XYZ file of C-alpha atoms in Angstrom:
288
model
C 124.852 113.096 76.242
C 127.449 110.601 74.997
C 128.714 107.856 77.265
C 132.152 109.505 77.329
C 130.669 112.739 78.743
C 128.547 111.175 81.486
C 129.261 112.163 85.081
C 131.087 109.231 86.663
C 129.810 108.316 90.106
C 132.056 107.395 93.017
C 131.478 106.273 96.592
C 131.173 109.341 98.804
C 131.019 107.260 101.986
C 130.372 103.665 102.981
C 129.640 101.716 106.157
C 128.658 98.269 107.343
C 125.312 97.874 109.055
C 125.455 96.773 112.696
C 122.501 95.189 114.444
C 120.713 95.462 117.764
C 119.338 92.240 119.249
C 115.993 93.432 120.566
C 114.459 90.158 121.731
C 110.888 89.060 121.067
C 108.943 90.149 119.008
C 111.261 92.712 117.306
C 114.098 90.236 117.036
C 116.791 92.287 115.293
C 117.198 95.744 113.735
C 119.972 97.550 111.898
C 120.097 101.000 110.310
C 120.940 100.948 106.611
C 120.489 104.733 106.603
C 121.078 105.886 110.212
C 118.507 108.466 111.415
C 121.211 110.709 112.909
C 122.643 111.244 109.406
C 119.335 111.894 107.632
C 120.341 115.308 106.290
C 122.901 113.590 104.032
C 120.335 111.354 102.357
C 117.794 113.883 100.992
C 115.156 112.998 99.711
C 115.510 109.831 101.808
C 115.251 110.012 105.599
C 116.196 106.646 107.069
C 116.162 102.951 106.185
C 115.777 100.047 108.602
C 116.727 96.383 108.246
C 114.260 94.509 110.468
C 113.586 90.928 111.569
C 110.351 90.597 113.531
C 107.520 88.372 114.665
C 103.828 89.153 114.820
C 103.021 91.874 117.346
C 105.873 94.249 116.456
C 104.239 96.712 114.061
C 100.519 96.456 114.788
C 98.162 99.443 114.418
C 100.121 102.734 114.336
C 99.894 106.193 112.673
C 102.030 108.153 110.191
C 101.892 111.606 108.634
C 103.965 113.686 106.236
C 106.163 111.217 104.324
C 106.263 107.995 102.279
C 107.495 104.472 103.019
C 108.878 101.813 100.694
C 108.985 98.338 102.244
C 110.892 95.531 100.529
C 110.180 92.000 101.749
C 113.389 89.978 102.000
C 111.869 86.830 103.475
C 108.663 85.657 105.134
C 105.135 86.950 104.573
C 104.184 90.543 105.386
C 100.537 91.246 106.154
C 99.292 94.786 105.556
C 96.118 96.094 107.201
C 94.907 99.706 107.081
C 91.895 101.451 108.560
C 90.314 102.077 105.158
C 89.698 98.377 104.587
C 92.961 97.591 102.825
C 94.434 94.141 103.334
C 97.189 92.269 101.499
C 99.995 89.745 102.015
C 103.390 90.326 100.413
C 106.073 87.694 99.833
C 109.829 87.784 99.231
C 110.742 90.285 96.496
C 107.456 92.183 96.779
C 107.386 95.879 97.693
C 104.741 98.067 99.285
C 104.690 101.818 98.683
C 102.721 104.020 101.083
C 102.045 107.723 100.900
C 101.160 108.502 104.505
C 100.114 112.000 103.481
C 97.710 113.560 105.946
C 96.784 110.587 108.118
C 97.793 106.960 107.653
C 96.858 104.342 110.233
C 97.966 100.808 109.467
C 99.651 97.640 110.672
C 102.527 95.665 109.135
C 102.743 92.207 110.644
C 104.325 88.817 110.141
C 101.833 86.179 109.034
C 101.132 83.434 111.579
C 104.450 82.249 113.064
C 106.703 83.639 110.294
C 109.912 85.464 111.097
C 109.618 88.350 108.651
C 112.660 90.191 107.260
C 112.122 93.590 105.617
C 113.946 96.719 104.512
C 111.868 99.852 105.096
C 112.878 103.162 103.531
C 111.371 106.497 104.563
C 111.040 108.917 101.648
C 110.395 112.581 102.364
C 107.643 114.766 100.915
C 107.908 118.469 100.080
C 105.894 120.731 102.366
C 102.997 121.165 99.926
C 102.441 117.385 99.696
C 102.515 116.511 103.401
C 98.717 116.666 103.685
C 97.855 114.703 100.541
C 95.463 111.733 100.551
C 96.844 108.537 102.080
C 97.424 105.778 99.530
C 99.045 102.347 99.179
C 100.449 100.465 96.197
C 101.667 96.876 96.151
C 104.393 96.124 93.614
C 104.583 92.349 93.296
C 107.845 90.858 92.112
C 106.278 89.470 88.944
C 105.042 92.948 87.974
C 108.443 94.668 88.280
C 110.084 94.368 84.840
C 113.563 92.924 84.436
C 116.225 94.231 82.044
C 118.864 91.711 81.051
C 122.361 93.199 81.105
C 125.742 91.702 80.288
C 126.444 89.280 83.116
C 123.283 89.863 85.088
C 119.894 91.519 85.392
C 118.226 94.653 86.767
C 114.730 94.465 88.237
C 113.099 97.906 88.148
C 110.553 98.718 90.838
C 110.490 102.487 90.311
C 111.721 104.945 87.712
C 113.104 104.251 84.257
C 116.386 102.330 84.255
C 118.150 100.161 81.676
C 115.410 100.790 79.148
C 112.478 99.639 81.302
C 110.053 101.489 83.580
C 109.012 100.318 87.037
C 105.355 100.367 88.155
C 105.771 102.247 91.465
C 104.017 105.630 91.456
C 105.587 107.637 94.268
C 104.686 111.296 94.733
C 108.388 112.117 94.753
C 109.826 110.271 91.731
C 112.689 107.934 92.550
C 114.512 104.992 91.060
C 114.535 101.659 92.893
C 116.292 98.681 91.366
C 117.567 95.266 92.373
C 120.800 94.438 90.553
C 122.036 90.827 90.249
C 125.444 90.087 88.742
C 127.457 86.974 87.955
C 130.999 86.631 89.255
C 133.321 88.772 87.138
C 130.545 90.844 85.528
C 130.859 94.611 85.088
C 127.741 96.746 84.875
C 127.298 100.491 84.380
C 124.174 101.738 86.163
C 122.745 104.907 84.585
C 120.677 107.394 86.615
C 120.233 111.205 86.460
C 123.307 113.137 87.608
C 121.275 115.267 90.064
C 119.923 112.246 91.953
C 121.249 111.633 95.440
C 121.609 107.869 95.715
C 122.813 104.890 97.701
C 122.900 101.110 97.497
C 122.788 98.219 99.947
C 124.702 95.027 99.187
C 122.474 92.053 100.029
C 124.756 89.273 98.753
C 128.333 88.749 97.557
C 131.252 91.120 97.009
C 131.597 94.034 94.595
C 133.819 96.955 93.655
C 131.955 100.185 92.960
C 132.568 103.669 91.605
C 135.561 105.335 90.001
C 137.696 104.357 92.979
C 136.631 100.678 92.780
C 135.738 100.639 96.481
C 135.428 97.031 97.741
C 132.104 96.334 99.459
C 130.313 93.176 100.540
C 127.088 91.906 102.126
C 125.486 94.392 104.591
C 127.657 97.263 103.303
C 126.036 100.553 102.263
C 127.503 102.834 99.593
C 126.507 106.518 99.480
C 127.055 107.922 95.987
C 128.549 111.188 94.785
C 126.197 113.327 92.695
C 125.946 116.755 91.058
C 124.068 118.990 93.483
C 123.714 121.665 90.782
C 123.251 119.141 87.982
C 120.360 118.345 85.669
C 118.546 115.177 84.651
C 121.435 114.355 82.312
C 122.745 110.812 82.613
C 125.404 109.746 85.098
C 127.068 106.368 85.429
C 128.022 104.103 88.330
C 130.381 101.235 87.525
C 129.818 98.042 89.521
C 132.123 95.027 89.241
C 131.113 91.710 90.813
C 134.021 89.973 92.541
C 131.635 87.104 93.368
C 127.993 86.483 92.574
C 126.400 89.627 93.931
C 123.087 91.335 94.570
C 122.279 94.880 95.657
C 119.367 97.272 95.973
C 119.983 100.771 94.592
C 117.832 103.856 95.232
C 118.103 107.420 93.912
C 116.067 110.624 93.926
C 116.254 114.389 93.508
C 116.878 116.168 96.853
C 113.929 118.226 98.120
C 116.182 120.758 99.895
C 113.702 121.746 102.608
C 114.025 121.797 106.376
C 112.056 119.086 108.175
C 111.695 117.324 111.513
C 111.294 113.561 111.993
C 109.801 112.678 115.361
C 108.357 109.261 116.161
C 105.964 108.194 113.368
C 105.654 111.716 111.908
C 107.758 113.810 109.508
C 106.767 117.460 109.250
C 108.282 120.815 108.391
C 108.684 121.952 112.010
C 107.944 120.943 115.624
C 104.657 122.865 115.699
C 103.373 120.624 112.912
C 104.666 117.551 114.769
C 102.674 118.614 117.849
C 99.597 119.160 115.646
C 99.969 115.607 114.296
C 100.192 114.200 117.839
C 97.076 116.118 118.921
C 95.145 115.050 115.827
C 95.977 111.388 116.420
C 95.037 111.594 120.109
C 91.780 113.321 119.128
C 90.866 110.452 116.803
C 91.290 112.390 113.570
C 93.347 109.560 112.036
C 90.278 107.337 112.162
C 89.558 103.961 113.688
C 92.303 101.403 114.509
C 93.685 99.241 111.704
C 92.446 95.743 112.573
C 90.901 92.912 110.590
């Protein structure tokens, strides 16, 4: 497809994240993708912007979906009940396929105040009971494409001529875009991907309508629901130095229920997950 024939993306909706002051240890939380609107974000479910101290996300279970955690600041310690242990720093990402039975902890190291963005990514019904797995994507391992007036770091998918190392069961693109003041960049992703971005610094104009957005604004993109993997294009203009995270993926188009730490196809499966956890089928606690 020629550049002239590409589907041109616009901003379907946008909003500014508001925050709840939760006190110690979960200091502050905002919803980048609000849970009550999850049906609009397929294949994504929700995304949280969290500041927290140690003791907030200790040992807990998950089943039926995937998480993608981006570390904004501080050190994030991962522990799981299969012996996994790692510490992630700013710019690092952890991918988890909860699959059938994940049990893990995500904690601030020592006295750090950790700041993370966590995205929940759905699974189709046939993959909800797959084997639990984790993948750390360190910042130095995510390739960077230089573009006119900026750069694009690719964590997942193939964008701007480079391929990210993340291996999610549901293929997505995840990129961090950095632009100089005055730069214009055309971000190319498949036209059938539902997508959104979160502005983490500066001011931009985005889409055909040149919608003005700034730090802590979310932009939900238009897409072709009946489209193919043909290329589409989102125009981003930086009014100041700017940075944003952009995610996209093909909608799964299945009914599902998100309840507590579980995402399943219906409430009967949610109740099964609760019973299995209470019966010890998720294994021993995740502790060092």
